[in-house]
């Protein structure tokens, strides 16, 4: 399970320019703040499993805005809203190539609100602590 949102929220409103981000030696050490949702590779409303939630329980899933930033990091909007802000960085800011993404067939509910869903499991292998996110979409793409 990943950390609770209150530990992951980042205020991006004050970062008006990339020049405000401190320089780093390597790109992979760059801070995630400034990952502008307007420049996201993909952005969609998704079903997200609550922290410590049971994937088999429909009540443990919530709709949230989710996006993959141009830097390859996963972000969520606030719980219970389809807004983008305040946002929270997920999975410790790991970039997608460092994550394992797979279908979670048979390990979660098959439908939410009466609609069939497609569930993805995202793991961060090699992380100091187990990090797992489960997302679901009503779209099979």
Coordinates of C-alpha atoms in Angstrom, one line a residue:
X1 CA 0.0 0.0 0.0
X2 CA 1.2 3.5 -0.7
X3 CA 1.3 6.4 1.8
X4 CA -1.9 8.3 2.8
X5 CA -2.6 11.3 0.5
X6 CA -1.9 13.8 3.3
X7 CA 1.8 12.8 3.1
X8 CA 1.9 13.0 -0.7
X9 CA 0.1 16.3 -1.4
X10 CA 2.2 18.9 -3.2
X11 CA 1.3 22.5 -3.7
X12 CA 2.2 23.2 -7.4
X13 CA 0.4 26.6 -7.5
X14 CA 3.6 28.6 -6.6
X15 CA 5.7 27.1 -9.3
X16 CA 5.1 29.4 -12.2
X17 CA 8.4 28.7 -13.9
X18 CA 10.7 25.7 -14.2
X19 CA 13.5 28.1 -13.1
X20 CA 12.1 27.8 -9.6
X21 CA 12.9 24.1 -9.4
X22 CA 16.4 23.6 -7.9
X23 CA 19.0 22.2 -10.3
X24 CA 19.7 18.5 -10.1
X25 CA 22.6 16.3 -11.3
X26 CA 20.5 13.7 -13.0
X27 CA 17.1 13.8 -14.6
X28 CA 15.8 10.9 -12.5
X29 CA 16.5 13.0 -9.3
X30 CA 14.4 15.9 -10.5
X31 CA 11.6 16.9 -8.1
X32 CA 8.1 16.0 -9.3
X33 CA 6.7 19.4 -8.5
X34 CA 5.9 21.2 -11.7
X35 CA 4.4 18.1 -13.3
X36 CA 1.7 20.2 -14.9
X37 CA -1.6 18.2 -15.4
X38 CA -2.3 20.3 -18.5
X39 CA 0.7 18.7 -20.1
X40 CA -0.1 15.2 -18.9
X41 CA 0.5 12.2 -21.2
X42 CA -2.9 10.8 -20.2
X43 CA -5.6 12.2 -17.8
X44 CA -8.8 10.4 -16.9
X45 CA -11.3 9.9 -14.1
X46 CA -10.5 6.5 -12.7
X47 CA -11.7 4.3 -9.9
X48 CA -9.0 4.2 -7.2
X49 CA -8.9 1.7 -4.4
X50 CA -8.8 3.4 -1.0
X51 CA -5.7 3.0 1.2
X52 CA -5.9 -0.3 3.0
X53 CA -9.1 -1.0 1.0
X54 CA -10.4 -4.4 0.0
X55 CA -10.4 -4.8 -3.8
X56 CA -13.4 -7.1 -3.5
X57 CA -15.5 -4.5 -1.7
X58 CA -17.3 -2.0 -4.0
X59 CA -17.4 0.6 -1.1
X60 CA -13.6 0.8 -1.0
X61 CA -13.3 2.3 -4.5
X62 CA -13.6 6.0 -5.2
X63 CA -13.6 8.0 -8.4
X64 CA -10.7 10.4 -8.7
X65 CA -8.9 12.3 -11.4
X66 CA -5.7 10.5 -12.3
X67 CA -2.9 11.5 -14.7
X68 CA 0.4 10.4 -15.9
X69 CA 2.6 13.5 -16.0
X70 CA 5.0 14.3 -18.9
X71 CA 7.8 13.2 -16.6
X72 CA 6.2 9.7 -16.2
X73 CA 4.9 10.1 -12.6
X74 CA 1.4 9.1 -11.4
X75 CA -0.7 11.8 -9.8
X76 CA -4.2 11.8 -8.2
X77 CA -6.7 14.6 -7.7
X78 CA -8.5 14.9 -4.3
X79 CA -10.6 12.1 -2.9
X80 CA -14.3 12.3 -3.8
X81 CA -13.8 14.9 -6.5
X82 CA -13.0 15.0 -10.2
X83 CA -10.9 18.2 -9.6
X84 CA -7.1 18.3 -10.3
X85 CA -6.1 20.2 -7.2
X86 CA -5.0 19.7 -4.6
X87 CA -3.0 16.8 -6.2
X88 CA -1.0 14.1 -4.6
X89 CA 2.0 12.3 -6.0
X90 CA 1.7 8.5 -6.0
X91 CA 4.1 5.6 -5.5
X92 CA 6.9 7.8 -4.1
X93 CA 7.3 9.7 -7.3
X94 CA 8.6 6.6 -9.2
X95 CA 8.5 6.9 -12.9
X96 CA 6.4 4.4 -14.9
X97 CA 9.4 2.5 -16.4
X98 CA 10.4 1.6 -12.8
X99 CA 6.9 0.2 -12.0
X100 CA 5.2 -3.1 -12.8
X101 CA 1.7 -2.6 -14.3
X102 CA -0.6 -5.6 -14.8
X103 CA -4.2 -6.5 -15.1
X104 CA -5.7 -7.7 -11.8
X105 CA -8.0 -10.3 -13.1
X106 CA -10.0 -12.1 -10.4
X107 CA -8.5 -10.1 -7.6
X108 CA -11.0 -7.3 -7.5
X109 CA -14.6 -6.5 -8.1
X110 CA -15.8 -7.0 -11.6
X111 CA -18.2 -4.0 -11.7
X112 CA -18.7 -0.7 -9.9
X113 CA -22.0 1.2 -9.9
X114 CA -23.4 -1.6 -12.2
X115 CA -20.8 -1.0 -14.9
X116 CA -18.1 -3.5 -15.8
X117 CA -14.6 -2.4 -15.0
X118 CA -11.0 -3.3 -15.9
X119 CA -8.6 -3.3 -13.0
X120 CA -4.9 -2.5 -13.1
X121 CA -2.4 -3.3 -10.3
X122 CA 0.7 -1.1 -10.1
X123 CA 3.6 -2.3 -8.0
X124 CA 6.9 -0.5 -7.1
X125 CA 9.4 -3.4 -7.0
X126 CA 12.5 -2.7 -5.1
X127 CA 10.9 0.0 -3.0
X128 CA 12.0 0.2 0.7
X129 CA 8.3 -0.4 1.6
X130 CA 5.7 -2.3 -0.4
X131 CA 3.9 0.2 -2.6
X132 CA 0.8 -0.9 -4.4
X133 CA -2.0 1.0 -6.2
X134 CA -5.1 -0.5 -7.8
X135 CA -6.9 1.5 -10.5
X136 CA -10.0 0.6 -12.5
X137 CA -11.6 2.0 -15.6
X138 CA -14.9 1.4 -17.3
X139 CA -13.0 1.7 -20.6
X140 CA -11.0 -1.3 -21.7
X141 CA -8.4 0.9 -23.4

